[in-house]
Tab-separated table of C-alpha atoms and ligand atoms in Angstrom:
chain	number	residue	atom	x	y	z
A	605	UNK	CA	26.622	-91.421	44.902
A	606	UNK	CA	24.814	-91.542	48.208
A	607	UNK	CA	21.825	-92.124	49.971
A	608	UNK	CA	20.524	-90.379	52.691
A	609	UNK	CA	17.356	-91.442	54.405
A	610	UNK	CA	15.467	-88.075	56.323
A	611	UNK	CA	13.277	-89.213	59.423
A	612	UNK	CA	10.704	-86.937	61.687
A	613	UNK	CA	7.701	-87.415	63.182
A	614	UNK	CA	4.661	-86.589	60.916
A	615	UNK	CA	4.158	-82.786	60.899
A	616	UNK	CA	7.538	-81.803	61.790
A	617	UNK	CA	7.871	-80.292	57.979
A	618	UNK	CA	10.871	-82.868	56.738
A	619	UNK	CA	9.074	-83.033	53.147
A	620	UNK	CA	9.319	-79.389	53.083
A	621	UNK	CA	13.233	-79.266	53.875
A	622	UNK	CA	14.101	-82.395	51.659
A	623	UNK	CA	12.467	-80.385	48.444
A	624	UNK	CA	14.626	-77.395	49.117
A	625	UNK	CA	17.486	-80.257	48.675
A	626	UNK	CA	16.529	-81.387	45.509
A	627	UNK	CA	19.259	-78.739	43.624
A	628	UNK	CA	21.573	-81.396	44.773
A	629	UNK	CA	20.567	-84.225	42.230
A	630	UNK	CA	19.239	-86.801	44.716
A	631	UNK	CA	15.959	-88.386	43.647
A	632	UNK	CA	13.477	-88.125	46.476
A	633	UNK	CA	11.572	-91.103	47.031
A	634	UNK	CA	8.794	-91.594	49.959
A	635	UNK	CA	9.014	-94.693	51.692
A	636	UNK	CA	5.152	-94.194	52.704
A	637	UNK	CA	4.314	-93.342	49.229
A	638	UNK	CA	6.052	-97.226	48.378
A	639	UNK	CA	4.440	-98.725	50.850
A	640	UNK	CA	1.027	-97.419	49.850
A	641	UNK	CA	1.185	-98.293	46.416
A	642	UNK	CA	1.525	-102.036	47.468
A	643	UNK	CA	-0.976	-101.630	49.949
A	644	UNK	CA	-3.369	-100.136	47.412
A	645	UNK	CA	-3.047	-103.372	45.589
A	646	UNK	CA	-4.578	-105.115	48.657
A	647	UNK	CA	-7.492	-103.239	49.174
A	648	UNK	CA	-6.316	-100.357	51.417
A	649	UNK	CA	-7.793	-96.799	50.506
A	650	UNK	CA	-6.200	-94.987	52.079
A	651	UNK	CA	-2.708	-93.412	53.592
A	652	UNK	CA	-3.149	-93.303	57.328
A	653	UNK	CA	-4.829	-96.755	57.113
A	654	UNK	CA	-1.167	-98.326	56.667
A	655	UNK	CA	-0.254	-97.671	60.676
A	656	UNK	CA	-3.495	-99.164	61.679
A	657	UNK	CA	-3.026	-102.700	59.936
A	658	UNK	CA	-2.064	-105.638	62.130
A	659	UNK	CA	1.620	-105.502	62.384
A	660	UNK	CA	2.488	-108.307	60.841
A	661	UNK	CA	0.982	-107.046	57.134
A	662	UNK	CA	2.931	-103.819	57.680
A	663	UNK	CA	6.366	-105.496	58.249
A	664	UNK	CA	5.479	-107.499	54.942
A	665	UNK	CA	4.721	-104.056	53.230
A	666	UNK	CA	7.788	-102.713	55.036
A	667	UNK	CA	10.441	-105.006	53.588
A	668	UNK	CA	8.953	-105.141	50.196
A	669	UNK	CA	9.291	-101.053	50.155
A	670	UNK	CA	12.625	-101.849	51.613
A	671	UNK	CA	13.351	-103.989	48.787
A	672	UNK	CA	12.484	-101.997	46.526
A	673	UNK	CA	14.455	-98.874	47.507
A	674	UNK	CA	17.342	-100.694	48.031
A	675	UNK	CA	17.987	-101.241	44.712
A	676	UNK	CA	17.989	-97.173	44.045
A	677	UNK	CA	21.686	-94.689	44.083
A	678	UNK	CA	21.603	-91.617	44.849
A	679	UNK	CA	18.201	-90.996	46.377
A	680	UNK	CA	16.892	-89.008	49.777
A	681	UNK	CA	14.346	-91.373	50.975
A	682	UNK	CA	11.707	-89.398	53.054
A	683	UNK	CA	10.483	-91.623	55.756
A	684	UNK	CA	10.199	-92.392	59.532
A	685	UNK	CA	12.514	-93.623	62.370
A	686	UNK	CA	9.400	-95.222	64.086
A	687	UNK	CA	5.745	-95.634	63.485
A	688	UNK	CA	3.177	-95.491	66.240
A	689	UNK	CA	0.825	-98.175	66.001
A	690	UNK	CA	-1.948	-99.401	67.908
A	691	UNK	CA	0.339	-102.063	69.794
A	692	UNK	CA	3.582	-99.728	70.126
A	693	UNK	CA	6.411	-97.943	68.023
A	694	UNK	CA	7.427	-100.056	65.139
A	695	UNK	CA	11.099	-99.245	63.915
A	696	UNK	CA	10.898	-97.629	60.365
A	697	UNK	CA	13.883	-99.061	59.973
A	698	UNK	CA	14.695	-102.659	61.505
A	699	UNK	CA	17.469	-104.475	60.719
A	700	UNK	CA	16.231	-106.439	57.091
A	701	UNK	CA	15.172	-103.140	55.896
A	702	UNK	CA	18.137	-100.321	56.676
A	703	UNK	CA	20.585	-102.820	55.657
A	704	UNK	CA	18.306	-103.162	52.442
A	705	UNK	CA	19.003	-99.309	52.047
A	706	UNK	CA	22.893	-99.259	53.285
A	707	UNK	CA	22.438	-95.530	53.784
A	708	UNK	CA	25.151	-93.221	54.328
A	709	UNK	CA	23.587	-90.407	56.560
A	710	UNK	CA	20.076	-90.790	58.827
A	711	UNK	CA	18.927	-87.307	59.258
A	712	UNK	CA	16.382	-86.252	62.155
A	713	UNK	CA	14.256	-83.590	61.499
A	714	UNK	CA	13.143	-82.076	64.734
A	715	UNK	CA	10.865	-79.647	66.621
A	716	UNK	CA	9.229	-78.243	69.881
A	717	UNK	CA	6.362	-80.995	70.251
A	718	UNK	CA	3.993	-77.543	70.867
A	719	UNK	CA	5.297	-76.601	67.424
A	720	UNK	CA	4.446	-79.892	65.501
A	721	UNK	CA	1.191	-80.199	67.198
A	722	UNK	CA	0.635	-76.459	65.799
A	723	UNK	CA	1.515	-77.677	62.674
A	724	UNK	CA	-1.012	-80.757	62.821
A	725	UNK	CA	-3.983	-78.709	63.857
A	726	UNK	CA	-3.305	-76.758	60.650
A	727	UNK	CA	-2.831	-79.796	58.100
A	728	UNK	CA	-6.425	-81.126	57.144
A	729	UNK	CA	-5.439	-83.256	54.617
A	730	UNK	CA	-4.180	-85.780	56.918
A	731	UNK	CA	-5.579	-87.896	59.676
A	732	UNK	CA	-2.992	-87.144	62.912
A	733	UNK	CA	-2.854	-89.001	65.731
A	734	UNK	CA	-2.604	-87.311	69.114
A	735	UNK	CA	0.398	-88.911	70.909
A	736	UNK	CA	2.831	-88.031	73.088
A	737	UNK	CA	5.474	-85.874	70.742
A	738	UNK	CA	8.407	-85.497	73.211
A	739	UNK	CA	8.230	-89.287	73.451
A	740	UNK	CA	8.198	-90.355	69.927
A	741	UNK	CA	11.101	-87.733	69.312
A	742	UNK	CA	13.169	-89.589	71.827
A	743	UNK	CA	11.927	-92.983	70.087
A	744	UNK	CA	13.390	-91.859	67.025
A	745	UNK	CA	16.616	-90.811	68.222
A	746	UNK	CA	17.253	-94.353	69.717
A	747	UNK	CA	15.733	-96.429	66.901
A	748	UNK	CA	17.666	-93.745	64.649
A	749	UNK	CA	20.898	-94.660	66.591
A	750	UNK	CA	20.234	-98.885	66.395
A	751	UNK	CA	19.829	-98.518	62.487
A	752	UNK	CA	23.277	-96.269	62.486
A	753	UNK	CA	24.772	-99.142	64.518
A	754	UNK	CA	24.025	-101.562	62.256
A	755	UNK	CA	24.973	-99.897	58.990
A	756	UNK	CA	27.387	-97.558	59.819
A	757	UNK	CA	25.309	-94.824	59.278
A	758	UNK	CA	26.309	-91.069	60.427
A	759	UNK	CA	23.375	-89.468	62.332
A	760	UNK	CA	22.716	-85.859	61.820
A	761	UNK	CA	20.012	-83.247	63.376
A	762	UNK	CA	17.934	-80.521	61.295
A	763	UNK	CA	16.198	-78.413	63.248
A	764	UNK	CA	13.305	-76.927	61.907
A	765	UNK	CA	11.365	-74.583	64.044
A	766	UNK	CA	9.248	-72.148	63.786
A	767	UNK	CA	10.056	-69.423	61.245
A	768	UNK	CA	13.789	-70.849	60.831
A	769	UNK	CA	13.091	-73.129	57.833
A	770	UNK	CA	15.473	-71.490	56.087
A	771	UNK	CA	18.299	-72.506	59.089
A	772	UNK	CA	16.647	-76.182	58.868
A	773	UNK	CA	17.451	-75.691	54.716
A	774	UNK	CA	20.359	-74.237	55.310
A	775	UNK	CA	21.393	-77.379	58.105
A	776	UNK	CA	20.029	-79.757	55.879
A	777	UNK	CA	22.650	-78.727	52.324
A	778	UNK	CA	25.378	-78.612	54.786
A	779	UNK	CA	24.829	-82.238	55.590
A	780	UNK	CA	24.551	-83.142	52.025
A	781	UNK	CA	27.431	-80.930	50.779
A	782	UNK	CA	29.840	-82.622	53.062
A	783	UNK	CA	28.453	-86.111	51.847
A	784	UNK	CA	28.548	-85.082	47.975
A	785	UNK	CA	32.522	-83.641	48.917
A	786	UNK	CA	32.899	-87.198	50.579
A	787	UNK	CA	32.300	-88.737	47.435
A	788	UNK	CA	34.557	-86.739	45.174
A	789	UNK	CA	37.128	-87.557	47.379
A	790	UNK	CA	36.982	-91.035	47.743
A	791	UNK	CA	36.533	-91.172	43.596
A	792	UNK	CA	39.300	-89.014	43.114
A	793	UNK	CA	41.559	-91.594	44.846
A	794	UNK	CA	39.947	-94.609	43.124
B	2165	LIG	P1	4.190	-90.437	55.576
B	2165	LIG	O1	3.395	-89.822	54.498
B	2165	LIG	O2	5.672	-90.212	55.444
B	2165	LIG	O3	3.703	-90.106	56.941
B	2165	LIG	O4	4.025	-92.042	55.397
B	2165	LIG	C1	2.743	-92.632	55.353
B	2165	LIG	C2	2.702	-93.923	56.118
B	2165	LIG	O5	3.624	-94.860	55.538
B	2165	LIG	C3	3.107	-93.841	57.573
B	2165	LIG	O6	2.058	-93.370	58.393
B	2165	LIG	C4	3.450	-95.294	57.860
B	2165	LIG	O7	2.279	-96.040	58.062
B	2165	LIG	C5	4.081	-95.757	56.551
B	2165	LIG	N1	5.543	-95.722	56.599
B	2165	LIG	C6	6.365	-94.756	56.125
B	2165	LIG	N2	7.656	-95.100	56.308
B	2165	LIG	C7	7.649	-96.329	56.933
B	2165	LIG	C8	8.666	-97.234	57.383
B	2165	LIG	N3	9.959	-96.983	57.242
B	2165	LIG	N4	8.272	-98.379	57.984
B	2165	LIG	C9	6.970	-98.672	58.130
B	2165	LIG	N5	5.962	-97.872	57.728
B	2165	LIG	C10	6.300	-96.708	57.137
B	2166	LIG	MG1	5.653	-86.068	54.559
């Protein structure tokens, strides 16, 4: 079927609107979540450790999530345009690793930066950085855009503010809908 990877920066809410998805029969599968289990194997504890390591190890971890995820059909991978590390935004999706994927749609899930950094205050269970959101956001359009160029990707935006998840839901079937009608079509001529 498809694959469609779903990008935001961290407490925009994307988990949130890829569950209300999962009617659709994609397999959601967190790129993080990959990454960490490898990185678990080497000693790292925990989650919001993986941003901090030199840049080099995550690139390794990177591609061998990549990898790994390639090999999957018909999944939503729930991930990130760009990372902030301590030396800079790493692309979440450089060439080796979106042409690993071959996705068919890269979906931005966006916000008002004063409503993610709302949203962060609120979320204990993870360790935030404070960084410039309006920034990153534009980051991840234009890393979003270089993966799409290289893959042939579509591009498409959810918003999801405040009190509208259900438009961001709503945004986010439509997008899969027209991808799942996509596919029908091209079978039906096969
Ligand atoms: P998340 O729970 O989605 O914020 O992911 C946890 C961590 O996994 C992130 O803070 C990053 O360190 C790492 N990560 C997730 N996706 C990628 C990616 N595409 N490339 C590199 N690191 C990633
Ligand atoms: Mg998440």
């Amino acid at each position: 079927m498809s694959i469609v990877i779903v990008t935001g920066v961290p407490g925009v809410g994307k988990s949130t609107v890829m569950n209300a998805a999962k009617d659709f029969g994609y397999n959601i599968v967190n790129f993080g979540t990959t990454m960490f289990e490898e990185a678990q194997k080497e000693g790292v504890s925990k989650r919001d450790d993986l941003r901090k390591l030199p840049v080099d190890v995550q690139k390794r971890l990177q591609r061998q999530a990549g990898e790994k995820i390639g090999q999957m059909d018909n999944v939503i991978v729930d991930t990130h345009a760009s990372i902030l590390t301590p030396s800079g935004y790493l692309p979440g999706l450089p060439e080796w690793t979106v042409k690993a994927i071959m996705p068919n749609t890269i979906v931005l899930v966006e916000a008002l930066p004063d409503e993610i950094e709302n949203r962060r205050s609120k979320d204990t269970s993870r360790a935030r950085d404070s960084d410039d959101i309006g920034l990153h956001q534009r980051i991840n359009r234009e890393y979003a855009i270089a993966a799409a160029f290289m893959t042939g990707a579509t591009v498409g935006f959810v918003p999801n503010n405040d009190n509208k998840i259900d438009v961001a839901v709503e945004e986010f079937k439509k997008i899969l809908e027209k991808l799942i009608l996509f596919a029908e079509l091209i079978l039906s001529q096969m």
